[in-house]
mmCIF file of C-alpha atoms in Angstrom:
data_model
loop_
_atom_site.group_PDB
_atom_site.id
_atom_site.type_symbol
_atom_site.label_atom_id
_atom_site.label_comp_id
_atom_site.label_asym_id
_atom_site.label_seq_id
_atom_site.Cartn_x
_atom_site.Cartn_y
_atom_site.Cartn_z
ATOM 1 C CA MET A 1 -31.298 -4.629 -12.909
ATOM 2 C CA ILE A 2 -29.310 -1.789 -14.500
ATOM 3 C CA CYS A 3 -26.747 -3.180 -16.968
ATOM 4 C CA ALA A 4 -24.168 -1.345 -19.039
ATOM 5 C CA ALA A 5 -21.391 -2.416 -21.411
ATOM 6 C CA MET A 6 -18.384 -0.137 -21.764
ATOM 7 C CA LEU A 7 -14.591 -0.007 -21.710
ATOM 8 C CA GLY A 8 -13.205 -0.963 -18.345
ATOM 9 C CA GLY A 9 -10.242 -2.209 -16.340
ATOM 10 C CA MET A 10 -9.000 -5.522 -15.045
ATOM 11 C CA LEU A 11 -7.337 -6.652 -11.856
ATOM 12 C CA LEU A 12 -5.765 -9.888 -13.002
ATOM 13 C CA VAL A 13 -3.343 -9.862 -15.915
ATOM 14 C CA GLN A 14 -2.939 -12.722 -18.371
ATOM 15 C CA ALA A 15 0.848 -12.962 -18.440
ATOM 16 C CA ALA A 16 0.892 -15.188 -21.504
ATOM 17 C CA ALA A 17 -0.195 -12.259 -23.646
ATOM 18 C CA LEU A 18 2.722 -10.125 -22.483
ATOM 19 C CA PRO A 19 6.344 -10.034 -23.667
ATOM 20 C CA GLU A 20 8.877 -12.046 -21.694
ATOM 21 C CA MET A 21 10.499 -10.274 -18.759
ATOM 22 C CA GLY A 22 13.940 -11.725 -19.300
ATOM 23 C CA ALA A 23 16.245 -13.332 -16.762
ATOM 24 C CA LEU A 24 16.652 -11.761 -13.328
ATOM 25 C CA ASN A 25 19.607 -12.099 -10.988
ATOM 26 C CA ALA A 26 17.677 -12.230 -7.720
ATOM 27 C CA LYS A 27 16.182 -15.316 -6.087
ATOM 28 C CA SER A 28 12.747 -13.740 -5.923
ATOM 29 C CA ALA A 29 10.944 -10.736 -7.382
ATOM 30 C CA ALA A 30 7.514 -9.178 -7.806
ATOM 31 C CA LEU A 31 6.046 -6.251 -9.700
ATOM 32 C CA TYR A 32 2.834 -4.679 -8.441
ATOM 33 C CA ALA A 33 0.742 -1.680 -9.287
ATOM 34 C CA ALA A 34 0.435 0.558 -6.238
ATOM 35 C CA ASN A 35 -3.276 -0.302 -6.018
ATOM 36 C CA GLY A 36 -2.355 -3.925 -5.238
ATOM 37 C CA GLN A 37 -2.555 -5.513 -8.687
ATOM 38 C CA GLU A 38 0.090 -8.160 -9.291
ATOM 39 C CA LEU A 39 1.677 -7.600 -12.701
ATOM 40 C CA TYR A 40 4.618 -10.025 -12.602
ATOM 41 C CA SER A 41 6.161 -12.464 -10.149
ATOM 42 C CA TYR A 42 9.172 -14.735 -9.959
ATOM 43 C CA ASN A 43 9.397 -17.153 -7.007
ATOM 44 C CA ALA A 44 7.398 -14.474 -5.225
ATOM 45 C CA ASP A 45 6.166 -16.756 -2.407
ATOM 46 C CA GLU A 46 9.601 -18.065 -1.431
ATOM 47 C CA GLN A 47 10.429 -17.198 2.180
ATOM 48 C CA LEU A 48 13.596 -15.115 2.346
ATOM 49 C CA GLN A 49 15.160 -12.564 4.666
ATOM 50 C CA PRO A 50 14.279 -8.939 3.822
ATOM 51 C CA ALA A 51 17.015 -7.260 5.901
ATOM 52 C CA SER A 52 16.200 -3.551 6.292
ATOM 53 C CA VAL A 53 13.268 -3.704 3.874
ATOM 54 C CA THR A 54 11.579 -4.829 7.115
ATOM 55 C CA LYS A 55 11.372 -1.123 7.913
ATOM 56 C CA ILE A 56 8.549 -0.599 5.419
ATOM 57 C CA MET A 57 6.273 -2.234 8.003
ATOM 58 C CA THR A 58 7.786 -0.107 10.765
ATOM 59 C CA MET A 59 7.108 2.984 8.666
ATOM 60 C CA LEU A 60 3.578 1.796 7.825
ATOM 61 C CA LEU A 61 2.626 1.405 11.482
ATOM 62 C CA THR A 62 4.175 4.793 12.198
ATOM 63 C CA MET A 63 2.194 6.498 9.453
ATOM 64 C CA GLU A 64 -0.994 4.839 10.662
ATOM 65 C CA ALA A 65 -0.300 6.050 14.206
ATOM 66 C CA LEU A 66 0.191 9.555 12.815
ATOM 67 C CA GLU A 67 -3.109 9.321 10.953
ATOM 68 C CA ARG A 68 -4.913 8.235 14.132
ATOM 69 C CA GLY A 69 -3.437 11.181 16.006
ATOM 70 C CA GLU A 70 -1.503 9.031 18.486
ATOM 71 C CA VAL A 71 1.682 10.973 17.668
ATOM 72 C CA THR A 72 2.692 14.005 15.647
ATOM 73 C CA LEU A 73 5.841 14.709 13.679
ATOM 74 C CA ASP A 74 6.910 16.960 16.560
ATOM 75 C CA THR A 75 6.542 14.187 19.154
ATOM 76 C CA MET A 76 9.872 13.643 20.893
ATOM 77 C CA ILE A 77 11.163 10.066 20.889
ATOM 78 C CA THR A 78 13.656 8.985 23.552
ATOM 79 C CA GLY A 79 16.409 6.506 22.822
ATOM 80 C CA SER A 80 16.444 3.660 25.344
ATOM 81 C CA GLU A 81 19.513 1.664 26.363
ATOM 82 C CA TYR A 82 18.181 -1.207 24.270
ATOM 83 C CA ALA A 83 17.446 0.877 21.173
ATOM 84 C CA CYS A 84 20.892 2.425 21.347
ATOM 85 C CA SER A 85 22.514 -1.017 21.490
ATOM 86 C CA MET A 86 21.536 -1.923 17.922
ATOM 87 C CA GLY A 87 24.334 -2.756 15.532
ATOM 88 C CA GLY A 88 24.546 -2.273 11.801
ATOM 89 C CA THR A 89 23.478 0.992 10.198
ATOM 90 C CA GLN A 90 22.587 3.557 12.839
ATOM 91 C CA VAL A 91 22.795 7.222 13.822
ATOM 92 C CA TRP A 92 24.484 6.385 17.136
ATOM 93 C CA LEU A 93 21.639 7.361 19.428
ATOM 94 C CA GLU A 94 22.738 7.975 22.987
ATOM 95 C CA PRO A 95 20.631 6.563 25.842
ATOM 96 C CA GLY A 96 18.211 9.275 26.887
ATOM 97 C CA GLU A 97 18.752 11.306 23.713
ATOM 98 C CA GLN A 98 15.564 12.778 22.316
ATOM 99 C CA MET A 99 14.760 13.326 18.682
ATOM 100 C CA SER A 100 11.533 14.379 16.972
ATOM 101 C CA LEU A 101 9.537 11.752 15.129
ATOM 102 C CA ASN A 102 10.173 13.793 11.972
ATOM 103 C CA ASP A 103 13.923 13.307 12.368
ATOM 104 C CA MET A 104 13.468 9.683 13.394
ATOM 105 C CA LEU A 105 11.559 9.025 10.166
ATOM 106 C CA LYS A 106 14.332 10.713 8.186
ATOM 107 C CA ALA A 107 16.900 8.517 9.886
ATOM 108 C CA ILE A 108 14.870 5.352 9.208
ATOM 109 C CA ALA A 109 13.822 6.097 5.617
ATOM 110 C CA VAL A 110 17.013 7.767 4.422
ATOM 111 C CA GLY A 111 19.761 6.356 6.623
ATOM 112 C CA SER A 112 18.148 2.983 7.485
ATOM 113 C CA ALA A 113 18.874 3.623 11.159
ATOM 114 C CA ASN A 114 18.342 0.449 13.176
ATOM 115 C CA ASP A 115 18.491 2.287 16.493
ATOM 116 C CA CYS A 116 15.813 4.782 15.463
ATOM 117 C CA ALA A 117 13.523 2.023 14.186
ATOM 118 C CA VAL A 118 13.577 0.375 17.601
ATOM 119 C CA ALA A 119 13.180 3.689 19.441
ATOM 120 C CA VAL A 120 10.057 4.517 17.426
ATOM 121 C CA ALA A 121 8.712 0.990 17.952
ATOM 122 C CA GLU A 122 9.150 1.307 21.721
ATOM 123 C CA HIS A 123 7.464 4.708 21.782
ATOM 124 C CA LEU A 124 4.443 3.503 19.791
ATOM 125 C CA ALA A 125 3.875 0.180 21.556
ATOM 126 C CA GLY A 126 5.735 0.381 24.882
ATOM 127 C CA THR A 127 8.214 -2.343 23.953
ATOM 128 C CA GLU A 128 9.683 -3.577 20.715
ATOM 129 C CA ALA A 129 8.153 -6.998 21.377
ATOM 130 C CA ALA A 130 4.681 -5.461 21.573
ATOM 131 C CA PHE A 131 5.372 -3.536 18.370
ATOM 132 C CA VAL A 132 6.462 -6.741 16.614
ATOM 133 C CA GLU A 133 3.125 -8.289 17.567
ATOM 134 C CA ARG A 134 1.444 -5.371 15.808
ATOM 135 C CA MET A 135 3.719 -5.847 12.786
ATOM 136 C CA ASN A 136 2.736 -9.492 12.423
ATOM 137 C CA GLN A 137 -0.942 -8.768 13.029
ATOM 138 C CA ARG A 138 -0.925 -6.034 10.383
ATOM 139 C CA ALA A 139 0.873 -8.330 7.933
ATOM 140 C CA ALA A 140 -1.819 -10.972 8.430
ATOM 141 C CA GLU A 141 -4.539 -8.354 7.875
ATOM 142 C CA LEU A 142 -2.925 -7.434 4.554
ATOM 143 C CA GLY A 143 -2.969 -11.046 3.378
ATOM 144 C CA CYS A 144 0.714 -11.788 3.952
ATOM 145 C CA THR A 145 1.039 -15.558 4.325
ATOM 146 C CA ASN A 146 4.829 -15.997 4.368
ATOM 147 C CA THR A 147 5.838 -13.290 6.823
ATOM 148 C CA GLN A 148 7.135 -13.489 10.382
ATOM 149 C CA PHE A 149 8.763 -10.375 11.815
ATOM 150 C CA ILE A 150 11.044 -10.675 14.847
ATOM 151 C CA ASN A 151 12.020 -7.023 15.261
ATOM 152 C CA ALA A 152 11.478 -3.527 13.886
ATOM 153 C CA ASN A 153 14.673 -3.242 11.843
ATOM 154 C CA GLY A 154 15.404 -6.536 10.052
ATOM 155 C CA LEU A 155 18.579 -7.527 11.877
ATOM 156 C CA ASP A 156 19.073 -11.163 12.832
ATOM 157 C CA GLY A 157 18.014 -12.048 16.375
ATOM 158 C CA MET A 158 19.277 -14.604 18.836
ATOM 159 C CA GLY A 159 18.689 -17.751 16.818
ATOM 160 C CA GLN A 160 15.853 -16.036 14.943
ATOM 161 C CA LYS A 161 15.473 -14.218 11.672
ATOM 162 C CA THR A 162 12.737 -12.287 9.937
ATOM 163 C CA LEU A 163 11.258 -14.147 6.979
ATOM 164 C CA THR A 164 8.932 -12.827 4.305
ATOM 165 C CA SER A 165 8.418 -13.006 0.548
ATOM 166 C CA ALA A 166 8.480 -10.665 -2.425
ATOM 167 C CA HIS A 167 4.700 -11.025 -2.667
ATOM 168 C CA ASP A 168 4.195 -10.010 0.969
ATOM 169 C CA LEU A 169 6.651 -7.107 0.796
ATOM 170 C CA ALA A 170 4.789 -5.818 -2.258
ATOM 171 C CA LEU A 171 1.484 -5.919 -0.352
ATOM 172 C CA ILE A 172 2.999 -4.010 2.581
ATOM 173 C CA SER A 173 4.628 -1.503 0.231
ATOM 174 C CA CYS A 174 1.333 -0.856 -1.571
ATOM 175 C CA GLU A 175 -0.338 -0.224 1.783
ATOM 176 C CA LEU A 176 2.441 2.174 2.778
ATOM 177 C CA LEU A 177 1.948 4.116 -0.452
ATOM 178 C CA LYS A 178 -1.608 4.881 0.704
ATOM 179 C CA HIS A 179 0.157 7.366 2.988
ATOM 180 C CA PRO A 180 1.809 9.677 0.417
ATOM 181 C CA LYS A 181 3.471 11.662 3.220
ATOM 182 C CA ILE A 182 6.020 8.844 3.494
ATOM 183 C CA LEU A 183 7.371 9.737 0.038
ATOM 184 C CA GLU A 184 8.555 13.037 1.499
ATOM 185 C CA TYR A 185 11.000 10.885 3.471
ATOM 186 C CA THR A 186 11.792 7.955 1.158
ATOM 187 C CA GLY A 187 12.425 10.390 -1.707
ATOM 188 C CA ILE A 188 15.080 12.384 0.181
ATOM 189 C CA TRP A 189 18.534 12.095 -1.380
ATOM 190 C CA MET A 190 20.530 13.862 1.335
ATOM 191 C CA ASP A 191 19.536 15.571 4.584
ATOM 192 C CA SER A 192 20.653 15.965 8.166
ATOM 193 C CA ILE A 193 19.467 15.605 11.745
ATOM 194 C CA ARG A 194 20.600 16.974 15.115
ATOM 195 C CA GLY A 195 20.409 20.522 13.836
ATOM 196 C CA GLY A 196 22.574 19.776 10.816
ATOM 197 C CA LYS A 197 25.330 18.064 12.788
ATOM 198 C CA PHE A 198 24.670 14.544 11.469
ATOM 199 C CA SER A 199 24.388 13.984 7.710
ATOM 200 C CA LEU A 200 22.158 11.399 6.051
ATOM 201 C CA ALA A 201 22.587 9.929 2.565
ATOM 202 C CA ASN A 202 19.890 7.701 1.113
ATOM 203 C CA THR A 203 20.825 4.038 0.773
ATOM 204 C CA ASN A 204 18.536 3.861 -2.282
ATOM 205 C CA LYS A 205 20.858 5.031 -5.063
ATOM 206 C CA MET A 206 18.145 4.453 -7.683
ATOM 207 C CA LEU A 207 16.746 7.838 -6.631
ATOM 208 C CA LYS A 208 19.451 9.402 -8.791
ATOM 209 C CA SER A 209 19.537 6.849 -11.594
ATOM 210 C CA TYR A 210 15.928 5.838 -12.287
ATOM 211 C CA PRO A 211 13.498 8.484 -13.642
ATOM 212 C CA GLY A 212 10.341 8.695 -11.581
ATOM 213 C CA LEU A 213 11.619 6.765 -8.562
ATOM 214 C CA THR A 214 9.922 7.833 -5.295
ATOM 215 C CA GLY A 215 11.307 5.340 -2.721
ATOM 216 C CA LEU A 216 10.891 3.036 -0.821
ATOM 217 C CA LYS A 217 13.596 1.002 1.006
ATOM 218 C CA THR A 218 16.746 -1.010 0.471
ATOM 219 C CA GLY A 219 18.150 -3.773 2.659
ATOM 220 C CA TYR A 220 21.267 -5.873 3.049
ATOM 221 C CA ILE A 221 22.754 -8.359 5.446
ATOM 222 C CA SER A 222 25.095 -11.123 4.318
ATOM 223 C CA GLU A 223 22.564 -13.951 4.656
ATOM 224 C CA ALA A 224 19.737 -11.985 3.003
ATOM 225 C CA GLY A 225 21.712 -10.615 0.086
ATOM 226 C CA PHE A 226 20.718 -7.314 -1.507
ATOM 227 C CA CYS A 227 17.013 -6.481 -1.327
ATOM 228 C CA ILE A 228 14.828 -3.551 -2.327
ATOM 229 C CA SER A 229 11.246 -2.430 -2.526
ATOM 230 C CA ALA A 230 11.354 0.326 -5.152
ATOM 231 C CA SER A 231 8.409 2.589 -5.960
ATOM 232 C CA ALA A 232 8.179 4.741 -9.074
ATOM 233 C CA GLU A 233 5.560 6.762 -10.917
ATOM 234 C CA ARG A 234 5.226 7.865 -14.541
ATOM 235 C CA ASP A 235 2.202 9.245 -16.375
ATOM 236 C CA GLY A 236 -0.065 8.494 -13.442
ATOM 237 C CA LEU A 237 1.021 4.841 -13.207
ATOM 238 C CA SER A 238 2.502 4.004 -9.792
ATOM 239 C CA LEU A 239 4.473 0.755 -9.486
ATOM 240 C CA VAL A 240 6.278 -1.226 -6.796
ATOM 241 C CA ALA A 241 9.169 -3.546 -7.701
ATOM 242 C CA VAL A 242 10.440 -5.943 -5.029
ATOM 243 C CA VAL A 243 13.773 -7.721 -5.423
ATOM 244 C CA MET A 244 15.049 -10.200 -2.839
ATOM 245 C CA ALA A 245 18.428 -11.889 -2.463
ATOM 246 C CA ALA A 246 20.224 -10.256 -5.375
ATOM 247 C CA PRO A 247 23.950 -11.088 -5.331
ATOM 248 C CA THR A 248 25.249 -7.489 -5.557
ATOM 249 C CA LYS A 249 24.114 -3.887 -5.269
ATOM 250 C CA GLU A 250 24.449 -3.566 -9.015
ATOM 251 C CA THR A 251 22.261 -6.593 -9.806
ATOM 252 C CA ARG A 252 19.695 -5.421 -7.258
ATOM 253 C CA MET A 253 19.443 -2.123 -9.102
ATOM 254 C CA ALA A 254 19.426 -3.823 -12.506
ATOM 255 C CA ASP A 255 16.601 -6.181 -11.515
ATOM 256 C CA ALA A 256 14.482 -3.428 -9.972
ATOM 257 C CA SER A 257 15.003 -1.274 -13.070
ATOM 258 C CA ALA A 258 14.072 -4.185 -15.356
ATOM 259 C CA LEU A 259 10.861 -4.814 -13.414
ATOM 260 C CA LEU A 260 9.844 -1.151 -13.477
ATOM 261 C CA ASN A 261 10.748 -0.810 -17.161
ATOM 262 C CA TYR A 262 8.592 -3.848 -17.904
ATOM 263 C CA GLY A 263 5.689 -2.316 -16.020
ATOM 264 C CA PHE A 264 5.863 1.088 -17.669
ATOM 265 C CA ALA A 265 6.308 -0.457 -21.130
ATOM 266 C CA ASN A 266 3.366 -2.840 -20.951
ATOM 267 C CA PHE A 267 0.741 -1.329 -18.660
ATOM 268 C CA THR A 268 -1.313 1.817 -18.360
ATOM 269 C CA VAL A 269 -3.849 3.284 -15.937
ATOM 270 C CA TYR A 270 -7.513 3.140 -16.792
ATOM 271 C CA THR A 271 -10.056 5.148 -14.791
ATOM 272 C CA PRO A 272 -13.744 4.448 -15.407
ATOM 273 C CA PRO A 273 -15.811 7.503 -16.385
ATOM 274 C CA ALA A 274 -17.038 9.521 -13.431
ATOM 275 C CA ASP A 275 -20.659 8.998 -14.457
ATOM 276 C CA LEU A 276 -20.390 5.181 -14.562
ATOM 277 C CA LEU A 277 -21.896 4.674 -11.106
ATOM 278 C CA GLN A 278 -25.096 6.662 -10.710
ATOM 279 C CA PRO A 279 -26.969 6.930 -7.377
ATOM 280 C CA VAL A 280 -29.379 4.076 -6.685
ATOM 281 C CA PRO A 281 -32.828 5.027 -5.296
ATOM 282 C CA VAL A 282 -33.572 3.815 -1.753
ATOM 283 C CA GLN A 283 -37.109 3.037 -0.613
ATOM 284 C CA LEU A 284 -38.267 3.968 2.893
ATOM 285 C CA GLY A 285 -34.909 5.488 3.740
ATOM 286 C CA ASN A 286 -33.859 8.724 5.434
ATOM 287 C CA ALA A 287 -32.139 9.542 2.127
ATOM 288 C CA ASP A 288 -33.610 9.222 -1.359
ATOM 289 C CA SER A 289 -30.605 7.383 -2.803
ATOM 290 C CA VAL A 290 -27.162 5.948 -2.096
ATOM 291 C CA GLN A 291 -23.973 6.420 -4.106
ATOM 292 C CA PRO A 292 -22.360 3.169 -5.302
ATOM 293 C CA VAL A 293 -18.551 2.951 -5.328
ATOM 294 C CA LEU A 294 -15.994 0.402 -6.464
ATOM 295 C CA GLN A 295 -14.810 -1.365 -3.347
ATOM 296 C CA ASP A 296 -11.117 -1.759 -4.106
ATOM 297 C CA SER A 297 -10.080 1.087 -6.388
ATOM 298 C CA GLN A 298 -11.330 3.876 -8.590
ATOM 299 C CA SER A 299 -8.715 3.100 -11.243
ATOM 300 C CA PHE A 300 -7.103 -0.020 -12.655
ATOM 301 C CA VAL A 301 -3.942 -1.031 -14.431
ATOM 302 C CA VAL A 302 -4.447 -2.738 -17.777
ATOM 303 C CA GLU A 303 -2.273 -4.062 -20.546
ATOM 304 C CA LYS A 304 -1.719 -1.290 -23.037
ATOM 305 C CA GLU A 305 -2.728 -3.521 -25.954
ATOM 306 C CA LYS A 306 -6.022 -4.409 -24.263
ATOM 307 C CA ALA A 307 -6.874 -0.993 -22.872
ATOM 308 C CA SER A 308 -9.253 -0.222 -25.747
ATOM 309 C CA GLN A 309 -10.674 -3.743 -26.130
ATOM 310 C CA LEU A 310 -12.104 -4.533 -22.716
ATOM 311 C CA GLU A 311 -15.794 -4.881 -21.960
ATOM 312 C CA THR A 312 -17.402 -4.371 -18.587
ATOM 313 C CA HIS A 313 -20.827 -5.393 -17.386
ATOM 314 C CA LEU A 314 -22.307 -3.301 -14.588
ATOM 315 C CA GLU A 315 -24.983 -4.856 -12.405
ATOM 316 C CA LEU A 316 -26.888 -2.744 -9.885
ATOM 317 C CA PRO A 317 -30.445 -3.046 -8.580
ATOM 318 C CA ASP A 318 -33.075 -0.595 -9.783
ATOM 319 C CA THR A 319 -33.829 0.260 -6.156
ATOM 320 C CA LEU A 320 -32.667 -0.674 -2.682
ATOM 321 C CA GLN A 321 -34.687 -1.177 0.470
ATOM 322 C CA ALA A 322 -33.569 0.652 3.635
ATOM 323 C CA PRO A 323 -31.637 0.136 5.787
ATOM 324 C CA VAL A 324 -28.416 0.151 3.748
ATOM 325 C CA GLU A 325 -25.078 -0.131 5.555
ATOM 326 C CA ALA A 326 -21.974 1.799 4.533
ATOM 327 C CA GLY A 327 -19.712 -0.648 2.689
ATOM 328 C CA GLN A 328 -22.555 -3.064 1.993
ATOM 329 C CA GLN A 329 -22.172 -4.817 -1.355
ATOM 330 C CA ILE A 330 -24.984 -3.730 -3.661
ATOM 331 C CA GLY A 331 -23.720 -4.888 -7.056
ATOM 332 C CA GLU A 332 -20.665 -5.840 -9.055
ATOM 333 C CA LEU A 333 -18.620 -4.851 -12.066
ATOM 334 C CA THR A 334 -17.553 -7.700 -14.349
ATOM 335 C CA VAL A 335 -14.676 -7.191 -16.784
ATOM 336 C CA SER A 336 -14.201 -9.510 -19.746
ATOM 337 C CA SER A 337 -12.148 -9.889 -22.899
ATOM 338 C CA GLY A 338 -13.052 -12.175 -25.786
ATOM 339 C CA GLY A 339 -15.857 -13.698 -23.754
ATOM 340 C CA GLU A 340 -13.559 -14.613 -20.856
ATOM 341 C CA THR A 341 -14.209 -13.043 -17.454
ATOM 342 C CA LEU A 342 -11.067 -11.398 -16.124
ATOM 343 C CA LEU A 343 -12.403 -9.713 -13.011
ATOM 344 C CA THR A 344 -15.482 -9.372 -10.849
ATOM 345 C CA LEU A 345 -15.221 -6.332 -8.620
ATOM 346 C CA PRO A 346 -17.680 -5.645 -5.776
ATOM 347 C CA ILE A 347 -19.660 -2.396 -5.800
ATOM 348 C CA THR A 348 -20.550 -1.105 -2.350
ATOM 349 C CA ALA A 349 -22.628 1.651 -0.760
ATOM 350 C CA ALA A 350 -20.602 4.770 -0.044
ATOM 351 C CA GLU A 351 -22.717 5.722 2.965
ATOM 352 C CA ALA A 352 -25.387 4.318 5.255
ATOM 353 C CA VAL A 353 -29.081 4.978 4.742
ATOM 354 C CA GLU A 354 -31.245 4.403 7.796
ATOM 355 C CA MET A 355 -34.839 3.230 7.619
ATOM 356 C CA THR A 356 -37.386 6.017 7.920
ATOM 357 C CA THR A 357 -39.366 5.812 11.182
ATOM 358 C CA ILE A 358 -43.159 6.018 11.422
ATOM 359 C CA PRO A 359 -42.979 9.511 13.009
ATOM 360 C CA ASP A 360 -40.764 10.625 10.117
ATOM 361 C CA LEU A 361 -43.234 9.236 7.596
ATOM 362 C CA LEU A 362 -46.105 10.981 9.409
ATOM 363 C CA LEU A 363 -44.249 14.298 9.397
ATOM 364 C CA GLU A 364 -43.479 13.876 5.702
ATOM 365 C CA PHE A 365 -47.155 13.096 4.988
ATOM 366 C CA LEU A 366 -48.368 16.097 6.974
ATOM 367 C CA GLY A 367 -45.824 18.299 5.208
ATOM 368 C CA LYS A 368 -47.143 17.217 1.838
ATOM 369 C CA LEU A 369 -50.715 17.866 2.967
ATOM 370 C CA ALA A 370 -49.794 21.335 4.183
ATOM 371 C CA GLY A 371 -47.900 22.101 1.020
ATOM 372 C CA GLY A 372 -50.768 20.945 -1.161
ATOM 373 C CA SER A 373 -53.653 22.726 0.663
ATOM 374 C CA PRO A 374 -55.287 25.763 -0.969
ATOM 375 C CA ALA A 375 -54.157 29.205 0.134
#
């Protein structure tokens, strides 16, 4: 086995070693690094209503559809009678009115348009109900255990309501941030649609008050209180702060700011050296070696005070035997501090290596004979 000790990163943070956060006003809150590391939580598994923060899942499924090529930003979306009947915040879509997906995304991300959220859901899945099935399936795939969506916009339904948790919203937000294009919408302060005839102003006022804020989404209905999933980046550290059921707009902003301040004050990004993971030789393969990669992330968030005191132990085999599958675990990286293991991270194969066939071996043998024969 190849073993190496060096400075490294950790995925789980020992909160006891960190300063106290201080009291929050909201019922529930969570602070995550954008790579999915939980940095702080407060009642983060309590089921609460997210209001329009629901739309982060609507935007995630939209961005994934864009990535798959199912739609483009120029795709025209038609407002149905049902979509146009939504209450709350809206852009007053008319039945039969068409708007590009680009403008629909603006309306959803900036103006929190309930009608546009439903129109996009219907276009992507045929019906909003079918889209909601996709929302709940995607939430389950992301490890959300306290989430049940009932629609694409977060409004109350007939005797139903969307329920989720700060933990789950953070997971969905981190997944959305894997599509950086969305920040071109969530970071808009003011814009317009319908050829400039309808103005949009972002409901996320932290864009103007918090340095480094990039998005993502606010929400409010009376039963849910004031909610937000706020993303921000400074010095390469990207964070997500989720606040649920704050009593006022002001306390929502204060709590989100406190969470982000806590993150930027106490954590930093650590990226392992590029030469940490060297190719591993493969025997009897159609390639001589395979490149190992860290399964979950190429960088980690660590406590600033521990960033120079961590030890990692790298375990990889000296050789591998073909075939090797792409994504196959071939080793692991263990991170420790003071003799205590903080993290074991899988190392996987970046690409597949097929087994060399007998005809290939024969051709290789004949090639070596020909190359080694006298002139």
